[in-house]
XYZ file of C-alpha atoms in Angstrom:
236
model
C 9.123 -52.273 -4.078
C 7.023 -54.033 -6.721
C 5.707 -57.494 -5.854
C 3.397 -57.743 -8.862
C -0.365 -57.467 -9.182
C -3.331 -59.169 -7.555
C -6.993 -59.224 -8.522
C -9.534 -58.174 -5.898
C -13.243 -58.930 -6.183
C -15.596 -57.245 -3.731
C -18.997 -58.433 -2.549
C -21.895 -56.558 -4.205
C -22.652 -54.756 -0.927
C -19.159 -53.238 -0.956
C -19.157 -51.946 -4.518
C -20.597 -48.645 -3.326
C -17.087 -47.951 -2.014
C -15.022 -49.104 -5.001
C -17.089 -48.276 -8.088
C -15.484 -49.378 -11.333
C -12.315 -50.605 -9.606
C -13.939 -53.905 -8.622
C -12.062 -56.791 -10.239
C -9.297 -54.558 -11.596
C -5.637 -55.535 -11.032
C -4.087 -53.988 -7.928
C -0.340 -53.485 -7.613
C 1.171 -54.699 -4.329
C 4.517 -53.922 -2.719
C 5.261 -57.110 -0.773
C 5.085 -55.358 2.619
C 1.600 -53.858 2.951
C -1.090 -56.061 4.494
C -4.220 -57.176 2.703
C -6.220 -55.070 5.160
C -4.273 -52.006 4.041
C -4.874 -52.874 0.380
C -8.621 -53.224 0.993
C -8.802 -49.914 2.871
C -6.750 -48.211 0.150
C -9.476 -49.306 -2.261
C -11.950 -47.282 -0.197
C -13.579 -50.011 1.898
C -13.491 -49.580 5.712
C -12.495 -52.812 7.432
C -15.578 -52.428 9.632
C -17.568 -53.493 6.547
C -15.440 -56.511 5.641
C -16.303 -60.092 6.498
C -14.251 -63.035 5.243
C -11.101 -62.489 3.181
C -10.220 -65.255 0.741
C -6.966 -65.648 -1.166
C -7.174 -68.211 -3.971
C -10.281 -69.535 -2.236
C -8.662 -69.943 1.191
C -9.489 -67.754 4.225
C -6.758 -65.405 5.451
C -6.467 -62.701 8.090
C -6.327 -58.989 7.322
C -2.616 -59.145 8.192
C -1.856 -61.398 5.205
C 0.843 -59.978 2.886
C -0.442 -60.372 -0.681
C 1.873 -61.555 -3.445
C 1.662 -61.096 -7.174
C -0.744 -63.433 -8.936
C -3.087 -63.957 -5.991
C -6.850 -63.738 -6.433
C -8.590 -62.043 -3.510
C -12.288 -62.141 -2.629
C -13.603 -59.636 -0.094
C -16.915 -60.560 1.523
C -19.235 -58.163 3.326
C -19.685 -58.442 7.069
C -22.183 -61.139 8.047
C -25.657 -60.119 9.207
C -26.657 -60.243 11.956
C -23.281 -59.179 13.298
C -22.940 -60.817 16.700
C -21.557 -58.616 19.476
C -19.538 -60.153 22.332
C -20.927 -57.489 24.697
C -24.283 -55.751 25.214
C -24.832 -53.409 22.282
C -24.105 -49.745 22.916
C -23.856 -47.286 20.043
C -22.175 -43.931 19.485
C -23.319 -41.783 16.561
C -21.503 -38.933 14.883
C -22.874 -35.415 14.465
C -24.641 -36.199 11.165
C -26.859 -38.970 12.555
C -29.015 -37.152 15.094
C -32.337 -38.394 13.717
C -31.094 -41.986 13.711
C -29.924 -41.579 17.314
C -33.396 -40.436 18.396
C -35.079 -43.326 16.582
C -32.758 -45.876 18.165
C -33.520 -44.393 21.587
C -37.234 -44.523 20.801
C -36.787 -48.287 20.469
C -34.969 -48.503 23.799
C -31.482 -48.883 22.298
C -28.506 -47.271 24.038
C -27.429 -44.649 21.485
C -25.033 -41.919 22.593
C -24.816 -38.844 20.388
C -22.493 -35.850 20.590
C -23.883 -32.431 19.641
C -22.044 -30.135 19.165
C -19.404 -32.104 17.315
C -16.490 -33.155 19.543
C -14.217 -34.182 16.661
C -13.056 -37.512 15.289
C -10.341 -38.143 17.878
C -12.707 -37.647 20.814
C -15.411 -39.801 19.193
C -12.928 -42.609 18.627
C -11.675 -42.306 22.206
C -15.210 -42.486 23.611
C -15.983 -45.515 21.439
C -12.926 -47.258 22.872
C -13.455 -46.193 26.493
C -17.156 -47.126 26.619
C -17.052 -50.096 24.210
C -19.552 -48.440 21.884
C -20.085 -49.321 18.228
C -19.375 -46.131 16.304
C -21.965 -45.450 13.579
C -20.931 -43.049 10.847
C -21.013 -42.243 7.153
C -17.432 -40.959 7.426
C -15.083 -43.657 6.126
C -12.054 -41.829 7.507
C -13.507 -41.906 11.010
C -14.204 -45.635 10.756
C -10.568 -46.249 9.749
C -9.232 -44.939 13.066
C -7.485 -47.834 14.767
C -8.483 -46.865 18.309
C -12.243 -47.311 17.918
C -13.805 -50.240 19.752
C -15.969 -51.220 16.780
C -17.684 -49.398 13.960
C -20.237 -49.601 11.182
C -20.847 -47.560 8.063
C -24.392 -46.236 7.693
C -25.213 -46.712 4.023
C -28.256 -44.493 3.470
C -28.982 -40.777 3.804
C -32.608 -41.523 4.769
C -33.400 -41.987 8.502
C -35.938 -44.795 7.916
C -33.449 -46.741 5.789
C -30.655 -46.005 8.259
C -32.727 -47.478 11.080
C -33.512 -50.623 9.097
C -29.824 -50.948 8.211
C -28.667 -50.824 11.837
C -31.436 -53.106 13.114
C -30.841 -55.742 10.439
C -27.084 -55.639 10.944
C -26.921 -55.849 14.737
C -30.327 -57.291 15.744
C -30.428 -55.372 19.054
C -33.091 -56.124 21.641
C -35.987 -53.708 21.207
C -37.663 -52.128 24.243
C -39.745 -49.208 22.902
C -40.668 -46.239 25.086
C -38.052 -46.996 27.748
C -35.334 -44.477 26.846
C -35.231 -40.689 26.633
C -34.946 -39.544 23.020
C -33.329 -36.299 24.187
C -30.468 -37.525 26.362
C -30.463 -41.355 26.140
C -31.400 -41.749 29.821
C -33.886 -44.281 31.203
C -37.602 -43.459 31.443
C -39.783 -44.213 34.461
C -43.569 -43.905 34.830
C -44.684 -40.651 36.428
C -47.996 -39.382 37.780
C -49.637 -36.100 36.850
C -48.786 -34.357 40.098
C -45.097 -35.224 39.862
C -44.682 -33.744 36.391
C -47.254 -30.939 36.559
C -44.599 -28.192 36.595
C -43.007 -29.629 33.443
C -46.182 -29.603 31.337
C -47.565 -26.976 28.947
C -50.855 -25.343 29.940
C -53.836 -27.735 30.038
C -51.758 -30.816 29.178
C -52.336 -32.217 32.647
C -56.097 -32.118 32.105
C -55.945 -33.751 28.665
C -53.594 -36.672 29.335
C -53.213 -39.044 32.258
C -50.239 -41.228 31.229
C -46.745 -39.776 31.653
C -43.097 -40.829 31.790
C -40.042 -38.915 32.924
C -36.321 -39.305 32.247
C -34.376 -40.178 35.381
C -31.337 -38.271 34.044
C -32.532 -35.025 32.455
C -36.109 -34.800 33.747
C -37.671 -34.595 30.268
C -41.383 -35.438 30.498
C -43.253 -37.539 27.916
C -46.944 -38.089 27.170
C -49.015 -39.332 24.248
C -49.485 -36.007 22.508
C -50.162 -35.110 18.888
C -46.752 -36.432 17.841
C -47.387 -39.887 19.299
C -49.047 -41.404 16.221
C -45.975 -40.703 14.060
C -43.628 -42.187 16.641
C -45.904 -45.172 17.201
C -45.769 -45.907 13.465
C -41.940 -45.996 13.591
C -42.072 -48.375 16.554
C -44.698 -50.623 14.967
C -42.707 -50.886 11.728
C -39.503 -51.815 13.592
C -41.278 -54.433 15.712
C -42.926 -55.975 12.678
C -39.604 -56.305 10.847
C -37.084 -57.023 13.591
C -38.679 -58.125 16.882
């Protein structure tokens, strides 16, 4: 069924998804929703803010008619969450998951890959925001919430997530290996978990209450501290 054509203009942030199609006429059938039309253009609805038809706000369920002019805004930042923020990252975002955990943010990560259906189900069951660069995964209707990660670079990915969701930062409180909570530990408690001579060199330790991973300010600490300092300076 042909119901004519509409024009659709996307916010600059969304043009990465649509390329040269921005502003081009789009044929509509009189039955498909505006949300479906937007997704068919390549934009996940997780990235969409306000939808305007002839300057008036509409819901994603609006049925577009020929001659309408549609404006698609990007999601507002910061994006306010109705619940405490909990994230779930797909298999390709392991470095981002570790950096979020370094900042004390609840960031679940599945490795090996459990598949799109299981990721979506976990997002729904645990009310976790699913972070991914896979637009198909973000289009699954069963996910609790989702967000597209725009960059390939871990530092830019971290800035993207922090600016979008403004989570509370609590550095050095979460295990970067398993996402568990860290607690202070004394040298004697963790001695059996330390490499040779580490116990004599360092006197400040933490241990994960879930997996037992032990942490201390070793040679790697300066690099991690720089990541934390940068995040606090920008987003705390």
